[in-house]
PDB file of C-alpha atoms in Angstrom:
ATOM      1  CA  UNK G  25       0.000   0.000   0.000  1.00 95.00           C
ATOM      2  CA  UNK G  26       1.021   3.611  -0.543  1.00 97.00           C
ATOM      3  CA  UNK G  27       2.850   4.790   2.613  1.00 97.00           C
ATOM      4  CA  UNK G  28       1.840   8.394   1.908  1.00 98.00           C
ATOM      5  CA  UNK G  29      -1.596   7.577   3.329  1.00 98.00           C
ATOM      6  CA  UNK G  30       0.120   6.578   6.572  1.00 97.00           C
ATOM      7  CA  UNK G  31       1.882   9.947   6.645  1.00 98.00           C
ATOM      8  CA  UNK G  32      -1.435  11.776   6.381  1.00 98.00           C
ATOM      9  CA  UNK G  33      -2.913   9.707   9.202  1.00 97.00           C
ATOM     10  CA  UNK G  34       0.181  10.106  11.379  1.00 97.00           C
ATOM     11  CA  UNK G  35       0.015  13.896  11.010  1.00 96.00           C
ATOM     12  CA  UNK G  36      -2.980  13.847  13.341  1.00 94.00           C
ATOM     13  CA  UNK G  37      -6.568  15.040  13.260  1.00 94.00           C
ATOM     14  CA  UNK G  38      -5.812  18.777  13.252  1.00 96.00           C
ATOM     15  CA  UNK G  39      -3.471  18.535  10.265  1.00 97.00           C
ATOM     16  CA  UNK G  40      -5.892  16.277   8.420  1.00 97.00           C
ATOM     17  CA  UNK G  41      -8.783  18.644   9.060  1.00 98.00           C
ATOM     18  CA  UNK G  42      -6.733  21.580   7.787  1.00 98.00           C
ATOM     19  CA  UNK G  43      -5.880  19.708   4.584  1.00 98.00           C
ATOM     20  CA  UNK G  44      -9.477  18.605   4.012  1.00 98.00           C
ATOM     21  CA  UNK G  45     -10.732  22.158   4.646  1.00 98.00           C
ATOM     22  CA  UNK G  46      -8.253  23.575   2.116  1.00 98.00           C
ATOM     23  CA  UNK G  47      -9.350  21.147  -0.592  1.00 98.00           C
ATOM     24  CA  UNK G  48     -13.025  21.625   0.236  1.00 98.00           C
ATOM     25  CA  UNK G  49     -12.665  25.391  -0.150  1.00 98.00           C
ATOM     26  CA  UNK G  50     -10.925  24.948  -3.502  1.00 98.00           C
ATOM     27  CA  UNK G  51     -13.600  22.581  -4.829  1.00 96.00           C
ATOM     28  CA  UNK G  52     -16.583  24.290  -3.233  1.00 96.00           C
ATOM     29  CA  UNK G  53     -17.803  21.343  -1.203  1.00 96.00           C
ATOM     30  CA  UNK G  54     -17.984  20.122   2.387  1.00 96.00           C
ATOM     31  CA  UNK G  55     -14.834  18.983   4.168  1.00 97.00           C
ATOM     32  CA  UNK G  56     -16.612  15.736   5.001  1.00 97.00           C
ATOM     33  CA  UNK G  57     -16.808  14.931   1.287  1.00 97.00           C
ATOM     34  CA  UNK G  58     -13.058  15.427   0.892  1.00 97.00           C
ATOM     35  CA  UNK G  59     -12.338  13.239   3.906  1.00 98.00           C
ATOM     36  CA  UNK G  60     -14.627  10.517   2.615  1.00 97.00           C
ATOM     37  CA  UNK G  61     -12.925  10.670  -0.778  1.00 97.00           C
ATOM     38  CA  UNK G  62      -9.575  10.198   0.999  1.00 98.00           C
ATOM     39  CA  UNK G  63     -10.936   7.072   2.674  1.00 98.00           C
ATOM     40  CA  UNK G  64     -12.481   5.800  -0.570  1.00 97.00           C
ATOM     41  CA  UNK G  65      -8.991   5.898  -2.087  1.00 97.00           C
ATOM     42  CA  UNK G  66      -7.438   4.366   1.041  1.00 98.00           C
ATOM     43  CA  UNK G  67      -9.960   1.528   0.786  1.00 98.00           C
ATOM     44  CA  UNK G  68      -9.181   1.003  -2.904  1.00 98.00           C
ATOM     45  CA  UNK G  69      -5.494   0.823  -1.996  1.00 98.00           C
ATOM     46  CA  UNK G  70      -6.279  -1.799   0.641  1.00 98.00           C
ATOM     47  CA  UNK G  71      -8.439  -3.824  -1.765  1.00 98.00           C
ATOM     48  CA  UNK G  72      -6.060  -3.773  -4.732  1.00 98.00           C
ATOM     49  CA  UNK G  73      -2.631  -3.439  -3.127  1.00 98.00           C
ATOM     50  CA  UNK G  74      -2.986  -4.523   0.484  1.00 97.00           C
ATOM     51  CA  UNK G  75      -4.586  -7.971   0.419  1.00 97.00           C
ATOM     52  CA  UNK G  76      -2.569 -11.171   0.539  1.00 94.00           C
ATOM     53  CA  UNK G  77      -1.367 -12.456  -2.814  1.00 93.00           C
ATOM     54  CA  UNK G  78      -3.215 -15.437  -4.227  1.00 93.00           C
ATOM     55  CA  UNK G  79      -6.646 -14.438  -2.979  1.00 95.00           C
ATOM     56  CA  UNK G  80      -9.700 -13.842  -5.183  1.00 96.00           C
ATOM     57  CA  UNK G  81      -9.156 -11.005  -7.629  1.00 95.00           C
ATOM     58  CA  UNK G  82     -11.396  -7.953  -7.616  1.00 97.00           C
ATOM     59  CA  UNK G  83     -12.645  -5.599 -10.312  1.00 96.00           C
ATOM     60  CA  UNK G  84     -13.640  -1.977  -9.625  1.00 95.00           C
ATOM     61  CA  UNK G  85     -16.799  -0.891 -11.442  1.00 92.00           C
ATOM     62  CA  UNK G  86     -19.807   1.416 -11.236  1.00 88.00           C
ATOM     63  CA  UNK G  87     -20.246   5.156 -10.968  1.00 85.00           C
ATOM     64  CA  UNK G  88     -17.367   5.742  -8.577  1.00 88.00           C
ATOM     65  CA  UNK G  89     -15.024   4.010 -11.023  1.00 88.00           C
ATOM     66  CA  UNK G  90     -16.154   6.390 -13.773  1.00 85.00           C
ATOM     67  CA  UNK G  91     -15.443   9.333 -11.481  1.00 85.00           C
ATOM     68  CA  UNK G  92     -12.200   8.250  -9.817  1.00 86.00           C
ATOM     69  CA  UNK G  93     -10.766   6.059 -12.550  1.00 82.00           C
ATOM     70  CA  UNK G  94     -11.624   7.976 -15.695  1.00 81.00           C
ATOM     71  CA  UNK G  95     -12.903  11.419 -14.655  1.00 78.00           C
ATOM     72  CA  UNK G  96     -16.033  10.948 -16.752  1.00 78.00           C
ATOM     73  CA  UNK G  97     -18.482  12.107 -14.094  1.00 77.00           C
ATOM     74  CA  UNK G  98     -18.080  14.569 -11.242  1.00 78.00           C
ATOM     75  CA  UNK G  99     -19.435  13.368  -7.927  1.00 76.00           C
ATOM     76  CA  UNK G 100     -18.552  12.445  -4.371  1.00 79.00           C
ATOM     77  CA  UNK G 101     -19.517   8.944  -3.366  1.00 76.00           C
ATOM     78  CA  UNK G 102     -19.360   6.635  -0.377  1.00 72.00           C
ATOM     79  CA  UNK G 103     -19.739   3.518  -2.492  1.00 89.00           C
ATOM     80  CA  UNK G 104     -17.095   1.218  -3.925  1.00 96.00           C
ATOM     81  CA  UNK G 105     -18.631  -1.334  -6.270  1.00 95.00           C
ATOM     82  CA  UNK G 106     -16.509  -4.414  -6.946  1.00 96.00           C
ATOM     83  CA  UNK G 107     -16.906  -7.705  -8.757  1.00 94.00           C
ATOM     84  CA  UNK G 108     -15.177 -10.816  -7.441  1.00 95.00           C
ATOM     85  CA  UNK G 109     -13.676 -13.038 -10.148  1.00 94.00           C
ATOM     86  CA  UNK G 110     -15.878 -16.135 -10.240  1.00 92.00           C
ATOM     87  CA  UNK G 111     -12.993 -18.444 -11.109  1.00 93.00           C
ATOM     88  CA  UNK G 112     -11.269 -17.464  -7.864  1.00 95.00           C
ATOM     89  CA  UNK G 113     -14.165 -18.444  -5.600  1.00 95.00           C
ATOM     90  CA  UNK G 114     -14.724 -21.848  -7.163  1.00 93.00           C
ATOM     91  CA  UNK G 115     -17.588 -20.888  -9.485  1.00 89.00           C
ATOM     92  CA  UNK G 116     -16.084 -20.472 -12.975  1.00 88.00           C
ATOM     93  CA  UNK G 117     -18.596 -19.396 -15.594  1.00 83.00           C
ATOM     94  CA  UNK G 118     -18.673 -16.903 -18.433  1.00 82.00           C
ATOM     95  CA  UNK G 119     -21.677 -14.682 -19.036  1.00 84.00           C
ATOM     96  CA  UNK G 120     -22.308 -16.597 -22.264  1.00 87.00           C
ATOM     97  CA  UNK G 121     -22.293 -19.926 -20.410  1.00 86.00           C
ATOM     98  CA  UNK G 122     -24.760 -18.624 -17.851  1.00 86.00           C
ATOM     99  CA  UNK G 123     -27.065 -17.242 -20.536  1.00 86.00           C
ATOM    100  CA  UNK G 124     -27.045 -20.604 -22.335  1.00 90.00           C
ATOM    101  CA  UNK G 125     -28.484 -22.413 -19.304  1.00 88.00           C
ATOM    102  CA  UNK G 126     -32.167 -23.065 -18.799  1.00 91.00           C
ATOM    103  CA  UNK G 127     -33.940 -20.673 -16.457  1.00 89.00           C
ATOM    104  CA  UNK G 128     -33.949 -23.165 -13.583  1.00 92.00           C
ATOM    105  CA  UNK G 129     -30.305 -24.151 -13.988  1.00 91.00           C
ATOM    106  CA  UNK G 130     -29.237 -20.534 -14.404  1.00 89.00           C
ATOM    107  CA  UNK G 131     -31.020 -19.564 -11.193  1.00 90.00           C
ATOM    108  CA  UNK G 132     -29.347 -22.397  -9.307  1.00 93.00           C
ATOM    109  CA  UNK G 133     -25.932 -21.463 -10.683  1.00 90.00           C
ATOM    110  CA  UNK G 134     -26.381 -17.797  -9.835  1.00 91.00           C
ATOM    111  CA  UNK G 135     -27.435 -18.739  -6.302  1.00 91.00           C
ATOM    112  CA  UNK G 136     -24.271 -20.806  -5.940  1.00 94.00           C
ATOM    113  CA  UNK G 137     -22.174 -17.874  -7.176  1.00 93.00           C
ATOM    114  CA  UNK G 138     -23.909 -15.534  -4.725  1.00 92.00           C
ATOM    115  CA  UNK G 139     -23.323 -17.910  -1.811  1.00 94.00           C
ATOM    116  CA  UNK G 140     -19.635 -18.277  -2.676  1.00 95.00           C
ATOM    117  CA  UNK G 141     -19.225 -14.518  -2.977  1.00 95.00           C
ATOM    118  CA  UNK G 142     -21.053 -13.913   0.294  1.00 95.00           C
ATOM    119  CA  UNK G 143     -18.801 -16.393   2.090  1.00 96.00           C
ATOM    120  CA  UNK G 144     -15.671 -14.676   0.796  1.00 96.00           C
ATOM    121  CA  UNK G 145     -16.835 -11.130   1.516  1.00 96.00           C
ATOM    122  CA  UNK G 146     -17.993 -11.841   5.061  1.00 95.00           C
ATOM    123  CA  UNK G 147     -15.137 -14.214   5.828  1.00 96.00           C
ATOM    124  CA  UNK G 148     -11.602 -13.744   4.472  1.00 96.00           C
ATOM    125  CA  UNK G 149     -12.087 -10.296   2.920  1.00 97.00           C
ATOM    126  CA  UNK G 150     -13.702  -8.763   5.993  1.00 98.00           C
ATOM    127  CA  UNK G 151     -11.035 -10.274   8.244  1.00 98.00           C
ATOM    128  CA  UNK G 152      -8.178  -8.998   6.077  1.00 98.00           C
ATOM    129  CA  UNK G 153      -9.607  -5.495   5.790  1.00 98.00           C
ATOM    130  CA  UNK G 154     -10.131  -5.370   9.547  1.00 98.00           C
ATOM    131  CA  UNK G 155      -6.511  -6.327  10.156  1.00 97.00           C
ATOM    132  CA  UNK G 156      -5.192  -3.805   7.632  1.00 98.00           C
ATOM    133  CA  UNK G 157      -7.331  -1.023   9.109  1.00 98.00           C
ATOM    134  CA  UNK G 158      -6.287  -1.788  12.679  1.00 96.00           C
ATOM    135  CA  UNK G 159      -2.603  -2.109  11.789  1.00 96.00           C
ATOM    136  CA  UNK G 160      -2.506   1.135   9.817  1.00 96.00           C
ATOM    137  CA  UNK G 161      -4.274   3.158  12.481  1.00 96.00           C
ATOM    138  CA  UNK G 162      -2.083   1.789  15.251  1.00 95.00           C
ATOM    139  CA  UNK G 163       1.060   2.506  13.226  1.00 93.00           C
ATOM    140  CA  UNK G 164      -0.137   6.095  12.782  1.00 94.00           C
ATOM    141  CA  UNK G 165      -0.700   6.463  16.515  1.00 92.00           C
ATOM    142  CA  UNK G 166      -4.471   6.660  16.148  1.00 91.00           C
ATOM    143  CA  UNK G 167      -7.164   4.891  18.145  1.00 87.00           C
ATOM    144  CA  UNK G 168      -7.823   1.651  16.281  1.00 87.00           C
ATOM    145  CA  UNK G 169     -10.952   1.183  18.352  1.00 87.00           C
ATOM    146  CA  UNK G 170     -12.499   4.142  16.569  1.00 83.00           C
ATOM    147  CA  UNK G 171     -12.767   2.165  13.325  1.00 95.00           C
ATOM    148  CA  UNK G 172     -14.293  -1.120  12.273  1.00 96.00           C
ATOM    149  CA  UNK G 173     -15.354  -3.243   9.313  1.00 98.00           C
ATOM    150  CA  UNK G 174     -18.834  -4.710   9.506  1.00 97.00           C
ATOM    151  CA  UNK G 175     -21.472  -6.324   7.339  1.00 97.00           C
ATOM    152  CA  UNK G 176     -24.159  -3.988   6.037  1.00 96.00           C
ATOM    153  CA  UNK G 177     -27.441  -5.338   7.368  1.00 94.00           C
ATOM    154  CA  UNK G 178     -29.302  -3.344   4.714  1.00 95.00           C
ATOM    155  CA  UNK G 179     -28.044  -5.725   2.011  1.00 94.00           C
ATOM    156  CA  UNK G 180     -30.326  -8.797   1.870  1.00 92.00           C
ATOM    157  CA  UNK G 181     -27.703 -10.654  -0.185  1.00 90.00           C
ATOM    158  CA  UNK G 182     -25.064 -10.211   2.512  1.00 92.00           C
ATOM    159  CA  UNK G 183     -22.415  -9.011   0.056  1.00 94.00           C
ATOM    160  CA  UNK G 184     -21.822  -5.484   1.350  1.00 97.00           C
ATOM    161  CA  UNK G 185     -19.300  -4.247   3.915  1.00 98.00           C
ATOM    162  CA  UNK G 186     -19.044  -0.929   5.736  1.00 98.00           C
ATOM    163  CA  UNK G 187     -15.668   0.491   6.743  1.00 98.00           C
ATOM    164  CA  UNK G 188     -16.167   3.001   9.561  1.00 97.00           C
ATOM    165  CA  UNK G 189     -13.209   5.372   9.739  1.00 97.00           C
ATOM    166  CA  UNK G 190     -12.096   7.788  12.508  1.00 95.00           C
ATOM    167  CA  UNK G 191     -13.310  11.142  11.193  1.00 96.00           C
ATOM    168  CA  UNK G 192     -11.227  14.274  11.635  1.00 96.00           C
ATOM    169  CA  UNK G 193     -14.034  16.488  10.305  1.00 97.00           C
ATOM    170  CA  UNK G 194     -17.087  17.439  12.393  1.00 96.00           C
ATOM    171  CA  UNK G 195     -19.937  14.965  12.479  1.00 93.00           C
ATOM    172  CA  UNK G 196     -22.444  15.449   9.667  1.00 91.00           C
ATOM    173  CA  UNK G 197     -26.041  14.294   9.321  1.00 90.00           C
ATOM    174  CA  UNK G 198     -25.523  14.076   5.570  1.00 91.00           C
ATOM    175  CA  UNK G 199     -22.111  12.414   5.199  1.00 94.00           C
ATOM    176  CA  UNK G 200     -21.532   9.402   7.414  1.00 94.00           C
ATOM    177  CA  UNK G 201     -18.009   8.329   8.292  1.00 95.00           C
ATOM    178  CA  UNK G 202     -18.221   5.016   6.474  1.00 97.00           C
ATOM    179  CA  UNK G 203     -17.205   3.584   3.117  1.00 97.00           C
ATOM    180  CA  UNK G 204     -19.592   1.086   1.575  1.00 97.00           C
ATOM    181  CA  UNK G 205     -18.084  -1.822  -0.381  1.00 97.00           C
ATOM    182  CA  UNK G 206     -20.802  -3.346  -2.543  1.00 96.00           C
ATOM    183  CA  UNK G 207     -19.753  -6.631  -4.091  1.00 94.00           C
ATOM    184  CA  UNK G 208     -20.999  -9.407  -6.315  1.00 91.00           C
ATOM    185  CA  UNK G 209     -19.675 -12.020  -8.689  1.00 90.00           C
ATOM    186  CA  UNK G 210     -22.237 -12.127 -11.485  1.00 85.00           C
ATOM    187  CA  UNK G 211     -21.082  -9.244 -13.690  1.00 84.00           C
ATOM    188  CA  UNK G 212     -19.056  -9.380 -16.880  1.00 80.00           C
ATOM    189  CA  UNK G 213     -15.309  -9.058 -16.307  1.00 84.00           C
ATOM    190  CA  UNK G 214     -14.079  -7.722 -19.644  1.00 86.00           C
ATOM    191  CA  UNK G 215     -12.869  -5.360 -20.908  1.00 91.00           C
ATOM    192  CA  UNK G 216     -10.862  -4.003 -17.994  1.00 91.00           C
ATOM    193  CA  UNK G 217      -7.576  -2.242 -17.346  1.00 93.00           C
ATOM    194  CA  UNK G 218      -5.368  -1.094 -14.482  1.00 95.00           C
ATOM    195  CA  UNK G 219      -5.744   2.613 -13.710  1.00 96.00           C
ATOM    196  CA  UNK G 220      -4.174   4.930 -11.110  1.00 97.00           C
ATOM    197  CA  UNK G 221      -6.498   6.712  -8.707  1.00 96.00           C
ATOM    198  CA  UNK G 222      -5.857   9.537  -6.266  1.00 96.00           C
ATOM    199  CA  UNK G 223      -7.892  11.519  -3.721  1.00 97.00           C
ATOM    200  CA  UNK G 224      -8.800  15.159  -4.302  1.00 96.00           C
ATOM    201  CA  UNK G 225      -6.693  16.261  -1.330  1.00 98.00           C
ATOM    202  CA  UNK G 226      -3.573  15.040  -3.138  1.00 98.00           C
ATOM    203  CA  UNK G 227      -3.425  18.273  -5.144  1.00 97.00           C
ATOM    204  CA  UNK G 228      -3.067  20.284  -1.928  1.00 98.00           C
ATOM    205  CA  UNK G 229      -0.460  18.056  -0.272  1.00 97.00           C
ATOM    206  CA  UNK G 230       2.439  18.871  -2.559  1.00 95.00           C
ATOM    207  CA  UNK G 231       5.032  16.991  -0.514  1.00 96.00           C
ATOM    208  CA  UNK G 232       3.134  13.712  -0.860  1.00 98.00           C
ATOM    209  CA  UNK G 233       1.982  11.476  -3.693  1.00 98.00           C
ATOM    210  CA  UNK G 234      -1.260   9.735  -2.739  1.00 98.00           C
ATOM    211  CA  UNK G 235      -1.673   7.925  -6.045  1.00 98.00           C
ATOM    212  CA  UNK G 236      -3.165   4.446  -5.708  1.00 98.00           C
ATOM    213  CA  UNK G 237      -1.615   2.322  -8.478  1.00 97.00           C
ATOM    214  CA  UNK G 238      -2.922  -0.669 -10.386  1.00 96.00           C
ATOM    215  CA  UNK G 239      -6.631  -0.540  -9.576  1.00 97.00           C
ATOM    216  CA  UNK G 240      -8.142  -3.125 -11.922  1.00 95.00           C
ATOM    217  CA  UNK G 241     -11.174  -1.307 -13.320  1.00 94.00           C
ATOM    218  CA  UNK G 242     -13.946  -2.113 -15.777  1.00 91.00           C
ATOM    219  CA  UNK G 243     -13.480  -0.020 -18.917  1.00 90.00           C
ATOM    220  CA  UNK G 244     -16.026   2.815 -19.340  1.00 85.00           C
ATOM    221  CA  UNK G 245     -17.818   1.232 -22.297  1.00 75.00           C
ATOM    222  CA  UNK G 246     -18.755  -1.723 -20.094  1.00 62.00           C
ATOM    223  CA  UNK G 247     -19.724   0.321 -17.008  1.00 53.00           C
TER     224      UNK G 247
END
C-alpha cells in the first residue's frame, strides 16, 4: 500500500482537518466529502494493493469508477462497487455460459455464485480489511478502536461491507463516516484495465503522492 496515506494519518486530526478544509474550499464542497474521498482511495489501496497475494481477484466498477478512474463524471460517493472473479471463488462461468443455461439451472448457478461470494466477503475479505485497518491506524498512533469493518445489514444478499473510519471532520447528518463496499460475482469481467487513482486532497499536499496504483477497473464502455 502507498505509505503516503500513513503519513497523512500520522500527522494527526488537526493537520488532516486543515488539509481537508483547504481542498473543500478549492472545490466548493464540504470537508466531510473530501475526507470521505480520501478514505475511498485508502480503501481502494487496501483492496487492490494490500490484500494477501493469491486471494480472489477484484474488479472496480460502477459510478465511482467512472469518477475516480476515468474522470467521466463529477461526484462524491461513499460507495465502492466491486466484482469478485468467479474463477477465484470456485464458481467459474462466463456470461455466455450462464445465458445458455435453462432458467432453472441458471437460477441455481447464480445462487451458488452468490453464496460463494457472500462467504468470501464476510469471511476472508472482511477479516483482512479489519486487520489492515487496525494495523494502519495503530502505526499512525491513532485509536484503532475508533474504526471497524462490519457487514451492512441493509443488504439482503449479505455481500456489502461498511468500513467506519475515525473522522477528523465534524460529524455530519448528511455524510456518514463510512465507506460502503458493494460486491458481487455475477457481472461481466471484460474489458478491464489497471488505472491509477488519487484523492482530491492530493493536489493540496504537494510533498506527498497519494496515487493508488494498479486498480483493476472495468473499462467505461462496459460500465
